[in-house]
XYZ file of N, CA and C in Angstrom:
516
model
N 84.163 4.338 82.091
C 84.542 4.062 83.776
C 84.635 5.478 84.887
N 84.434 5.493 85.824
C 84.243 6.539 86.472
C 85.342 6.223 87.472
N 86.154 6.960 87.896
C 87.221 7.120 88.635
C 86.902 7.815 89.893
N 87.885 7.805 91.027
C 87.846 8.635 92.049
C 87.862 9.838 91.291
N 89.034 10.401 90.419
C 89.088 11.726 90.017
C 87.738 12.594 89.595
N 87.575 11.617 88.537
C 85.836 11.789 87.885
C 85.074 12.255 88.937
N 85.190 11.764 90.260
C 83.924 11.998 91.188
C 84.295 12.991 91.652
N 85.469 13.205 92.386
C 86.372 14.375 93.274
C 85.772 15.782 92.576
N 86.038 15.436 90.766
C 85.964 16.531 89.836
C 84.235 17.099 90.252
N 83.838 16.274 89.827
C 82.012 16.274 89.682
C 81.378 16.922 90.946
N 82.260 16.516 92.187
C 81.643 16.972 93.185
C 82.220 18.742 93.095
N 83.401 19.131 93.294
C 84.374 20.141 93.104
C 82.939 21.006 92.143
N 83.038 20.590 90.855
C 82.438 21.509 89.609
C 81.160 21.563 90.619
N 80.391 20.791 90.790
C 78.444 21.228 91.447
C 78.866 22.422 92.292
N 79.413 22.278 93.323
C 79.619 23.003 94.253
C 79.837 24.628 93.675
N 80.763 24.573 93.009
C 81.007 25.716 92.367
C 80.034 26.455 91.391
N 79.232 25.753 90.797
C 78.454 25.982 89.832
C 76.840 26.294 90.735
N 76.858 26.164 91.969
C 75.473 26.502 93.310
C 76.203 27.764 93.491
N 77.829 28.074 93.610
C 77.966 29.396 93.738
C 77.685 30.277 92.883
N 77.889 30.270 91.708
C 77.556 30.975 90.631
C 76.308 31.331 90.382
N 75.469 30.157 90.450
C 73.804 30.501 90.436
C 73.137 31.310 91.904
N 74.114 31.528 93.072
C 73.750 31.949 93.525
C 73.849 33.702 93.590
N 75.170 34.264 92.997
C 75.385 34.979 93.114
C 74.597 36.008 91.779
N 73.804 35.089 91.321
C 73.144 35.890 90.116
C 72.238 36.726 90.432
N 72.676 37.879 89.951
C 71.344 38.996 90.160
C 71.553 39.404 91.954
N 72.123 39.194 92.394
C 72.534 39.864 93.689
C 73.611 41.030 93.323
N 73.174 42.033 94.470
C 74.005 43.615 94.362
C 75.419 43.517 95.168
N 76.271 43.879 95.135
C 77.271 44.321 95.992
C 76.641 44.504 97.529
N 75.547 45.208 97.508
C 74.977 45.440 98.778
C 74.610 44.359 99.456
N 73.930 43.637 98.926
C 73.217 42.414 98.954
C 74.348 41.115 99.740
N 75.419 41.409 98.912
C 76.324 40.151 99.112
C 77.324 40.175 100.060
N 77.098 42.172 100.677
C 78.498 41.963 101.620
C 77.465 42.170 103.048
N 76.125 42.097 102.890
C 75.259 42.121 104.580
C 75.043 40.973 105.045
N 75.078 40.652 106.159
C 74.981 39.572 106.784
C 73.583 39.650 107.173
N 72.520 38.719 106.684
C 71.403 38.420 106.812
C 70.799 38.387 107.467
N 71.254 37.737 108.887
C 70.974 38.189 110.349
C 71.415 38.031 111.357
N 72.392 38.981 111.523
C 73.660 39.444 112.476
C 73.093 39.421 113.402
N 72.011 40.388 114.031
C 71.613 40.237 115.255
C 70.354 38.984 115.562
N 69.756 38.247 115.168
C 69.812 36.871 115.624
C 70.751 35.593 115.312
N 71.259 35.697 114.436
C 71.888 34.468 113.821
C 73.469 34.770 113.776
N 74.286 35.539 114.032
C 75.660 35.943 113.821
C 76.700 34.986 113.474
N 75.719 33.973 113.336
C 76.886 32.524 112.527
C 76.740 32.721 111.411
N 75.561 33.136 110.762
C 74.772 33.218 109.056
C 75.798 34.289 108.466
N 77.052 34.257 107.909
C 78.208 35.116 107.112
C 77.111 35.644 106.354
N 77.587 36.757 105.454
C 77.249 37.168 104.414
C 77.711 36.373 102.984
N 76.888 36.447 102.508
C 76.915 35.918 100.592
C 78.958 36.066 100.344
N 79.235 37.006 100.822
C 80.541 37.983 100.467
C 81.809 36.608 101.263
N 81.349 36.879 102.476
C 82.680 36.092 103.435
C 82.432 34.878 103.061
N 81.200 34.091 102.409
C 81.165 32.538 102.604
C 81.997 32.232 101.207
N 81.726 33.083 99.814
C 82.812 33.088 98.587
C 83.947 32.895 98.817
N 84.183 34.345 99.739
C 86.190 34.292 100.473
C 86.301 33.185 100.818
N 85.647 33.062 102.197
C 86.301 31.570 103.049
C 86.384 30.260 102.045
N 85.740 29.844 101.376
C 85.685 29.188 100.165
C 87.123 29.007 99.865
N 87.183 30.165 98.475
C 87.990 30.221 98.067
C 89.367 30.042 98.101
N 89.652 30.418 99.588
C 90.754 30.882 99.939
C 90.972 29.142 100.754
N 90.130 28.549 100.974
C 90.416 27.196 101.627
C 90.864 26.018 100.658
N 90.247 26.513 99.279
C 90.385 25.490 98.488
C 91.694 25.640 97.744
N 92.141 27.334 97.891
C 93.280 27.580 97.086
C 94.658 27.198 98.436
N 94.345 27.105 99.434
C 95.583 26.810 100.506
C 95.493 25.410 100.218
N 94.246 24.765 100.279
C 94.792 23.132 101.076
C 95.259 22.743 99.814
N 94.519 23.005 98.634
C 95.105 22.007 97.022
C 96.910 22.343 97.088
N 97.118 24.232 97.107
C 98.406 24.323 96.618
C 99.099 23.848 97.699
N 98.977 23.500 99.354
C 99.491 22.973 100.241
C 99.957 21.590 99.950
N 98.928 20.800 99.726
C 99.054 19.471 98.666
C 100.004 19.220 97.725
N 100.170 20.218 96.860
C 100.499 19.918 95.863
C 101.947 20.795 95.806
N 102.281 21.365 96.642
C 103.518 22.041 97.263
C 103.937 22.979 96.139
N 102.567 24.054 96.325
C 102.883 24.979 95.542
C 102.503 26.514 96.246
N 103.143 27.606 96.082
C 102.251 28.931 96.581
C 101.145 28.186 96.416
N 100.353 29.611 97.190
C 99.079 29.970 97.110
C 98.672 30.714 95.612
N 97.687 30.612 95.303
C 97.525 31.649 94.242
C 96.665 33.042 94.721
N 96.485 32.786 96.136
C 96.584 34.387 96.119
C 97.488 35.231 96.248
N 98.922 34.999 96.541
C 100.031 35.376 96.619
C 100.662 35.386 94.945
N 100.408 34.782 94.529
C 101.321 34.675 93.273
C 100.581 35.442 92.155
N 99.295 35.394 92.155
C 98.529 35.577 91.577
C 97.853 37.181 91.757
N 98.311 37.916 92.431
C 98.097 38.744 92.885
C 96.364 39.352 93.568
N 96.240 38.609 94.157
C 94.841 38.808 94.291
C 94.859 39.104 96.238
N 96.051 39.328 96.698
C 96.215 39.418 97.801
C 96.190 40.765 98.116
N 96.519 41.512 96.537
C 95.846 43.025 96.235
C 94.856 43.484 96.183
N 93.836 42.458 95.564
C 92.503 42.896 95.084
C 91.266 42.390 96.039
N 91.926 41.434 96.974
C 90.462 40.660 97.888
C 90.948 41.133 99.657
N 90.094 41.033 100.135
C 90.010 41.354 102.148
C 91.559 40.239 102.178
N 91.807 40.803 103.228
C 92.453 39.819 104.091
C 92.244 39.658 105.114
N 92.763 38.679 106.271
C 92.521 38.991 107.505
C 93.592 38.384 108.520
N 94.065 38.405 109.446
C 94.827 38.358 110.474
C 94.897 37.116 111.064
N 93.314 36.619 111.335
C 93.019 35.371 112.132
C 92.466 34.301 111.028
N 92.672 32.830 111.403
C 91.811 32.141 110.189
C 90.420 32.577 110.420
N 89.901 31.797 108.865
C 88.750 32.780 108.459
C 87.840 31.793 109.552
N 88.247 30.445 109.956
C 87.338 29.760 110.195
C 86.928 29.573 111.643
N 87.893 30.707 111.798
C 87.666 31.218 113.761
C 87.194 32.268 113.846
N 86.638 33.147 112.581
C 86.196 34.240 113.035
C 85.184 34.684 113.376
N 85.127 35.847 114.898
C 83.968 36.530 115.023
C 82.972 36.966 114.090
N 81.822 37.304 114.421
C 80.737 38.392 113.817
C 81.583 39.271 113.440
N 82.335 40.069 113.987
C 83.187 41.462 113.965
C 83.921 41.271 112.777
N 85.520 40.221 112.882
C 85.796 39.933 112.073
C 85.296 39.555 110.358
N 84.432 38.553 111.044
C 83.491 38.285 109.197
C 82.785 39.825 108.371
N 82.385 40.252 109.124
C 81.924 41.581 108.763
C 82.906 42.717 108.192
N 84.279 41.937 108.453
C 85.101 43.233 107.644
C 85.806 42.483 106.473
N 85.411 41.193 106.382
C 85.328 40.657 104.435
C 84.278 41.322 103.745
N 84.855 42.294 103.318
C 84.226 43.175 102.087
C 84.572 43.278 101.255
N 84.057 43.159 99.558
C 84.592 43.242 98.572
C 83.628 44.417 97.715
N 84.619 45.203 97.358
C 84.063 46.214 95.811
C 83.672 45.739 94.673
N 84.519 44.381 94.343
C 84.077 44.184 92.943
C 84.189 42.661 93.054
N 82.676 41.985 92.776
C 82.165 40.543 93.203
C 82.924 39.602 91.706
N 83.058 40.375 90.886
C 83.752 39.591 89.285
C 85.320 39.095 89.910
N 85.888 39.885 90.774
C 86.951 39.339 91.077
C 87.307 38.389 92.134
N 86.464 38.156 93.337
C 86.139 37.195 94.088
C 85.911 35.834 93.213
N 85.430 36.531 92.409
C 84.207 35.116 91.407
C 85.291 34.245 90.806
N 86.336 35.362 90.190
C 87.644 34.963 89.103
C 88.580 34.124 90.169
N 88.752 34.316 91.206
C 89.877 33.625 92.085
C 89.119 33.198 92.506
N 87.833 32.829 92.496
C 87.482 30.941 93.185
C 87.589 30.066 91.930
N 87.350 30.933 90.550
C 87.354 30.116 89.844
C 88.924 29.540 88.867
N 89.519 30.415 89.558
C 91.089 29.947 89.290
C 91.857 28.901 90.561
N 91.191 29.141 91.540
C 91.593 28.311 92.642
C 90.729 26.957 92.343
N 89.543 26.787 91.461
C 88.673 25.441 90.996
C 89.706 24.761 90.138
N 90.035 25.635 89.113
C 91.330 25.278 88.004
C 92.357 24.316 88.822
N 93.128 25.350 89.578
C 94.082 24.581 89.908
C 93.523 23.209 90.692
N 92.533 23.095 91.269
C 92.059 21.832 92.205
C 92.017 20.879 91.183
N 91.091 21.145 90.456
C 91.117 19.911 88.794
C 92.164 19.544 88.223
N 93.075 20.408 88.480
C 94.483 20.133 87.403
C 95.246 19.036 88.543
N 95.398 19.914 89.963
C 95.799 19.084 90.913
C 95.419 17.514 91.196
N 93.809 17.222 90.958
C 93.382 16.015 91.304
C 94.006 15.330 89.663
N 93.999 16.017 88.520
C 93.778 15.260 87.889
C 95.609 14.377 87.988
N 96.139 15.267 88.390
C 97.087 14.254 88.128
C 97.939 13.425 89.321
N 97.431 13.115 90.260
C 96.762 11.771 91.059
C 97.249 10.435 90.751
N 97.701 9.884 90.854
C 97.069 8.346 90.838
C 96.961 7.918 91.812
N 95.511 6.751 92.087
C 95.064 6.294 93.311
C 96.035 5.921 94.600
N 96.964 5.423 94.344
C 97.926 5.021 95.558
C 98.337 6.310 95.915
N 98.362 7.619 95.564
C 98.915 8.839 96.122
C 97.904 9.101 96.895
N 96.891 8.224 97.582
C 95.135 9.020 98.048
C 95.954 8.555 99.452
N 96.279 7.366 99.926
C 96.995 7.227 100.545
C 98.518 7.645 101.321
N 98.702 8.378 100.706
C 99.777 9.543 101.377
C 99.588 9.988 102.685
N 100.670 9.841 103.605
C 100.187 11.172 104.651
C 100.810 12.081 104.810
N 99.624 13.357 104.722
C 99.984 14.577 104.322
C 99.907 15.349 106.338
N 99.527 15.042 107.127
C 99.277 15.725 108.124
C 99.579 14.673 109.096
N 100.333 14.239 110.370
C 100.720 13.368 111.260
C 100.015 14.312 112.562
N 99.508 15.370 112.437
C 99.212 16.337 113.832
C 98.175 15.726 114.346
N 97.720 14.801 113.393
C 96.026 14.098 113.746
C 96.061 13.225 114.261
N 95.470 12.387 114.726
C 94.958 10.935 114.939
C 93.918 10.803 114.685
N 93.901 9.482 113.932
C 94.728 8.826 112.744
C 95.569 10.496 111.963
N 96.735 10.146 111.150
C 97.398 11.200 110.322
C 96.631 10.947 109.014
N 96.456 12.034 108.816
C 95.536 12.672 107.746
C 96.168 12.671 106.321
N 95.401 11.591 105.552
C 96.032 10.764 104.328
C 95.632 12.174 102.959
N 96.167 12.064 102.293
C 96.117 12.803 101.024
C 94.266 12.957 100.603
N 94.095 11.467 100.076
C 93.032 11.305 99.842
C 91.543 11.872 101.133
N 91.893 11.578 102.245
C 90.830 12.829 103.138
C 90.979 13.892 103.136
N 92.027 14.145 103.267
C 92.361 16.082 103.083
C 91.660 16.274 101.805
N 91.503 15.879 101.071
C 90.940 16.214 99.402
C 89.435 16.265 99.516
N 88.955 14.817 100.323
C 87.516 14.986 100.643
C 86.920 16.075 101.574
N 87.960 15.898 102.762
C 87.962 17.316 104.025
C 87.288 18.432 103.013
N 88.375 18.924 102.420
C 88.490 20.449 101.414
C 86.999 20.673 100.417
N 86.956 19.219 99.545
C 86.113 19.301 98.957
C 84.457 19.533 99.803
N 84.260 19.451 101.006
C 83.073 18.652 101.814
C 82.630 20.455 102.041
N 84.187 21.437 102.558
C 83.869 22.416 103.027
C 83.126 23.267 101.423
N 83.663 22.908 100.670
C 83.181 23.697 99.352
C 81.815 23.094 99.202
N 81.546 22.347 99.134
C 80.053 21.771 99.040
C 79.119 22.549 100.131
N 79.452 22.040 101.582
C 78.694 22.993 102.530
C 78.692 24.290 102.403
N 79.905 24.747 102.045
C 79.424 26.007 101.629
C 78.420 26.760 100.496
N 78.483 26.158 99.396
C 77.523 26.497 98.591
C 76.092 26.081 98.847
N 75.908 25.502 99.539
C 74.284 25.332 100.498
C 74.335 26.633 101.320
N 75.230 26.750 102.114
C 74.657 28.386 103.289
C 74.926 29.520 102.295
N 75.384 29.792 100.866
C 75.322 30.777 100.637
C 73.803 30.739 100.064
N 73.646 29.769 99.559
C 72.050 29.798 99.307
C 70.659 30.158 100.593
N 71.489 29.561 101.209
C 70.393 30.355 102.612
C 70.747 31.405 103.099
N 71.415 32.136 102.734
C 72.129 33.311 102.978
C 71.188 34.099 102.465
N 71.481 34.079 100.960
C 70.824 34.788 100.128
C 68.857 34.474 100.331
N 68.340 33.534 100.725
C 67.183 33.358 100.568
C 66.678 34.591 101.945
N 67.517 34.521 102.988
C 67.426 35.167 104.171
C 67.378 36.387 103.849
N 67.872 36.874 102.389
C 67.622 38.305 102.067
C 66.555 38.509 101.612
N 65.921 37.230 101.042
C 64.853 37.643 100.627
C 64.904 37.725 99.182
N 66.369 36.531 98.698
C 66.228 36.807 97.070
C 65.361 35.190 96.849
N 64.713 35.259 95.575
C 64.374 33.741 94.672
C 65.778 33.114 94.735
N 66.060 31.672 94.486
C 66.749 30.996 93.914
C 67.262 31.157 92.178
């Protein structure tokens, strides 16, 4: 029998696998470049897309699990870029400041965030999905809605990273 947990985890794992495939054969220079900065400044670099996605997954799951962010507890703050403004509001200039010197570190952070998400999802009971986790929205956001929203963000960006890869002239 397939459970809600199986479906959520499968969705996350597929998106993470897409990210991993997208970065195969990509140089650091290519990953950090903005493939259409002049024509389409909202198309971010592959690095920014992975950084943002890993950060959002880490933060959202940590907050749902009432835990510290992996970024803070596992030393990633010292290894990865940081930003004073929320990544989803980045201007082109702010996004272009997100560059890495080591793709392996960024991918490892993402994999740690994935593992934390899987562990958290495995800990849930179906009744937990109806818990209100954010009353600042109308209607209030439930745990299930926040999980779906977070995983949807990961899935969306896993497609965007391939688009950025193609704009760089790289094959799938």
